mmCIF file of C-alpha atoms in Angstrom:
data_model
loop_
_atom_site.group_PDB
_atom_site.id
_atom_site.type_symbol
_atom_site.label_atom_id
_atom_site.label_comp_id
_atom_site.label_asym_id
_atom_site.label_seq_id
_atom_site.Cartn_x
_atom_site.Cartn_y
_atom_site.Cartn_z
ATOM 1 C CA UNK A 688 -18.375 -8.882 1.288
ATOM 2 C CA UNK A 689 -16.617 -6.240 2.897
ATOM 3 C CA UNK A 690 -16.887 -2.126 1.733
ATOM 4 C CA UNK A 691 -14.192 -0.871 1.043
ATOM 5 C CA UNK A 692 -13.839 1.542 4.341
ATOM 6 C CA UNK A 693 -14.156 -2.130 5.968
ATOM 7 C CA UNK A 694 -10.940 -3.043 4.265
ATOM 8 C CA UNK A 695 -9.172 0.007 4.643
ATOM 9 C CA UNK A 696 -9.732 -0.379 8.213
ATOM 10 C CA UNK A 697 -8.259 -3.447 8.611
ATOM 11 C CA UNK A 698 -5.451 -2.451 6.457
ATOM 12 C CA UNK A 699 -4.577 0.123 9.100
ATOM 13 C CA UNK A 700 -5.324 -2.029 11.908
ATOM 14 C CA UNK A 701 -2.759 -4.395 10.579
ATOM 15 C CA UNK A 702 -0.158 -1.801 9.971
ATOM 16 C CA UNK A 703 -0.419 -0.555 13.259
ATOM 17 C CA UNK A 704 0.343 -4.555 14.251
ATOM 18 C CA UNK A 705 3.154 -4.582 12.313
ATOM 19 C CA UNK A 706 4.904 -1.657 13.254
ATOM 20 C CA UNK A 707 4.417 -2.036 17.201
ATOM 21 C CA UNK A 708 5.563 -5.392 16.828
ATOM 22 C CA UNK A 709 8.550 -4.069 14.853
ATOM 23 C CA UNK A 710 9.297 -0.324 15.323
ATOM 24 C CA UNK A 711 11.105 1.770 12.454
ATOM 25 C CA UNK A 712 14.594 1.356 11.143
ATOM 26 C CA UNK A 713 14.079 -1.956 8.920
ATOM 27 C CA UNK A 714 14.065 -2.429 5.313
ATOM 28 C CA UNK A 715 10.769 -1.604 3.071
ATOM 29 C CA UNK A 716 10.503 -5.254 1.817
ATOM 30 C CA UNK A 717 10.380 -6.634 5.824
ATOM 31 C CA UNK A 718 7.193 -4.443 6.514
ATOM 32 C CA UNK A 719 6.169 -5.983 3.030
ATOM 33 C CA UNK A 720 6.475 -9.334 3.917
ATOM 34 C CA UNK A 721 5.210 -9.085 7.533
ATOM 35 C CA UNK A 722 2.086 -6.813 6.380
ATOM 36 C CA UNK A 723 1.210 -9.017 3.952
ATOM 37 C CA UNK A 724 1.394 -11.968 6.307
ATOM 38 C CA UNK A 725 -0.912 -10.072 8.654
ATOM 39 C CA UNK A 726 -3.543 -8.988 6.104
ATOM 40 C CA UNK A 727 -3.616 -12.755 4.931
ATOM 41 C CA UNK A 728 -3.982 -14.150 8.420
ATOM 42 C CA UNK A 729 -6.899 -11.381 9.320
ATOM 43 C CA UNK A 730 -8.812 -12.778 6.272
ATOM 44 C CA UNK A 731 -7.965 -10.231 3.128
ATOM 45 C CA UNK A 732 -7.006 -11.558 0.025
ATOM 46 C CA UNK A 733 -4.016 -9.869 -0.745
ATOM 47 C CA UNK A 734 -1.558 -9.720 -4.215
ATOM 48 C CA UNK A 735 1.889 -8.776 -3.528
ATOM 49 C CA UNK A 736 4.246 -7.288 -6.026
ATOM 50 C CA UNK A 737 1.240 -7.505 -8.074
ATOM 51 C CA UNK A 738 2.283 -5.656 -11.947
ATOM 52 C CA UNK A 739 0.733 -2.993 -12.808
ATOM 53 C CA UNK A 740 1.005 -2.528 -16.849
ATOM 54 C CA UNK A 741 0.693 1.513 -18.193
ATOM 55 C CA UNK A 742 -1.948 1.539 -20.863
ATOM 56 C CA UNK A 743 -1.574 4.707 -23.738
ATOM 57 C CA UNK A 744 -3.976 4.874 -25.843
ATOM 58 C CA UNK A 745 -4.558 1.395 -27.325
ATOM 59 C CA UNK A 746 -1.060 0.268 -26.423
ATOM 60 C CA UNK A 747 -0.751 -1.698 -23.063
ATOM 61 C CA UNK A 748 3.244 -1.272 -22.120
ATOM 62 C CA UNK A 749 4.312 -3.415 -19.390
ATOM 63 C CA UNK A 750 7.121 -1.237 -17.819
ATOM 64 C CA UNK A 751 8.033 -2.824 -14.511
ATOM 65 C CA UNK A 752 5.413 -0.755 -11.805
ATOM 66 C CA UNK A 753 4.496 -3.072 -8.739
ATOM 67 C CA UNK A 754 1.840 -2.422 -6.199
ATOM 68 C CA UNK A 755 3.587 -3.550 -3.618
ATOM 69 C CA UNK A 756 -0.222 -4.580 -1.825
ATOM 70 C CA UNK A 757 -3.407 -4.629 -3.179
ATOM 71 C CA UNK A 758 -6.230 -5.617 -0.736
ATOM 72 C CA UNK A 759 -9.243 -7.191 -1.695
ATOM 73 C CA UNK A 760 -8.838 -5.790 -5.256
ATOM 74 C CA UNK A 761 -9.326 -2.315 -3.979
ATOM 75 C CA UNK A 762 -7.214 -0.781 -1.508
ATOM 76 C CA UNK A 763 -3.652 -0.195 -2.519
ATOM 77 C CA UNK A 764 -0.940 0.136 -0.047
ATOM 78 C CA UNK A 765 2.535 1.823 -0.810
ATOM 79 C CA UNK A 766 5.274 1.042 1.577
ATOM 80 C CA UNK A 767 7.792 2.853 2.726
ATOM 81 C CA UNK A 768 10.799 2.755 4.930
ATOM 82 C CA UNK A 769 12.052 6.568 4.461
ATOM 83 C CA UNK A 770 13.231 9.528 6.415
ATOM 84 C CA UNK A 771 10.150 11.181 5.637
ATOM 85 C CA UNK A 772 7.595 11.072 3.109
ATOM 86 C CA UNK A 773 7.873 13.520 0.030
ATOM 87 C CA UNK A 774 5.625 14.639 -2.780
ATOM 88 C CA UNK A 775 7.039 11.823 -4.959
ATOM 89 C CA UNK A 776 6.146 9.130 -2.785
ATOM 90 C CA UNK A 777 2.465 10.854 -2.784
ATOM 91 C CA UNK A 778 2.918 10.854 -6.771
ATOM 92 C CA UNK A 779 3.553 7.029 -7.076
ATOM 93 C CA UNK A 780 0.461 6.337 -5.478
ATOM 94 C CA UNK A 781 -2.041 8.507 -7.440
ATOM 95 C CA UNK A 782 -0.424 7.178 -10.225
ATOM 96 C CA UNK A 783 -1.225 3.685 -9.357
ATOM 97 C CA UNK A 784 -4.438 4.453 -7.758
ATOM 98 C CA UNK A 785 -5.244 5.868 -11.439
ATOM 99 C CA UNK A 786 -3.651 3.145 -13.520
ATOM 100 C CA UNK A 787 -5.354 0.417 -11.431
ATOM 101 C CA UNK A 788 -8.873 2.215 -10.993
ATOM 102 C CA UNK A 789 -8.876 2.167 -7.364
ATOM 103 C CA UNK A 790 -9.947 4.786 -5.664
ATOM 104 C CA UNK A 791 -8.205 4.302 -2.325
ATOM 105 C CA UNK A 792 -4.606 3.720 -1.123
ATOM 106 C CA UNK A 793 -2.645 3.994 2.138
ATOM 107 C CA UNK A 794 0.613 5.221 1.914
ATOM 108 C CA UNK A 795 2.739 4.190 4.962
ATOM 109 C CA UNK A 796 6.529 5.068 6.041
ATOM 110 C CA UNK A 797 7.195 2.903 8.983
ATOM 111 C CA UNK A 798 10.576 4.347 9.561
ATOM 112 C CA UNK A 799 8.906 6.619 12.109
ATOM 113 C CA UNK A 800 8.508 6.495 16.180
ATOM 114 C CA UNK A 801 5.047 6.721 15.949
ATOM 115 C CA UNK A 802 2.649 5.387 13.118
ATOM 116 C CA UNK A 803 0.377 7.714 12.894
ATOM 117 C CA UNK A 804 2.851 10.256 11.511
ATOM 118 C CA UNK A 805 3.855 8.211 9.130
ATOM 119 C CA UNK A 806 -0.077 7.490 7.544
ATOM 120 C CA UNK A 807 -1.475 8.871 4.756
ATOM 121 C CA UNK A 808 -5.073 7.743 3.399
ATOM 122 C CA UNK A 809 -5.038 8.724 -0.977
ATOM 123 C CA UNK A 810 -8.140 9.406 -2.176
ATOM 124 C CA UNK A 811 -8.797 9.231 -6.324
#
């Protein structure tokens, strides 16, 4: 079993993949699909789209938030194909990270030259 720095790892490494293979100016749900294609072929198990219900109190409400990858049940990944990333986009993901009880995510715009600028590990 893999840690979950192990995972993240290979979550970036896979991005990376991805978007040299690629470059920016695509739509969000193509990085999706070929992400999650790499992650699956590199070994992860990997839920896509996977719901994410909002629990208050003792009522569960299932209000339509996706994650749109979560890696081996503990790495979320948020993707993006944006201008540039804003405080909202960081918002989503703490919000998911908390709802889900991970404590790591990887927030990714790949509508950027370079990758790296577009990467940011979340921390919980």
């Amino acid at each position: 079993m893999m840690n979950i720095e192990e995972v993240f790892k290979k979550v970036l490494d896979c991005s990376f993949r991805v978007h040299s293979a690629l470059g920016p100016g695509l739509l969000e749900s193509a990085y999706e699909e070929c992400l999650y294609y790499e992650l699956i072929q590199s070994g992860l198990k990997v839920d896509k789209q996977k719901p994410l219900p909002l629990v208050y109190k003792e009522v569960k409400l299932d209000v339509g938030y996706r994650v749109d990858l979560l890696v081996e049940n503990c790495v979320i990944v948020e993707l993006k194909s944006v201008e540039a990333l804003c405080d909202i986009h960081l918002a989503i993901i703490l919000t998911y990270l908390k709802l889900s009880g991970c404590k790591l995510g990887l927030l990714a715009n790949f509508n950027v030259q370079h990758l790296k600028d577009g990467i940011k590990r979340v921390i919980l």
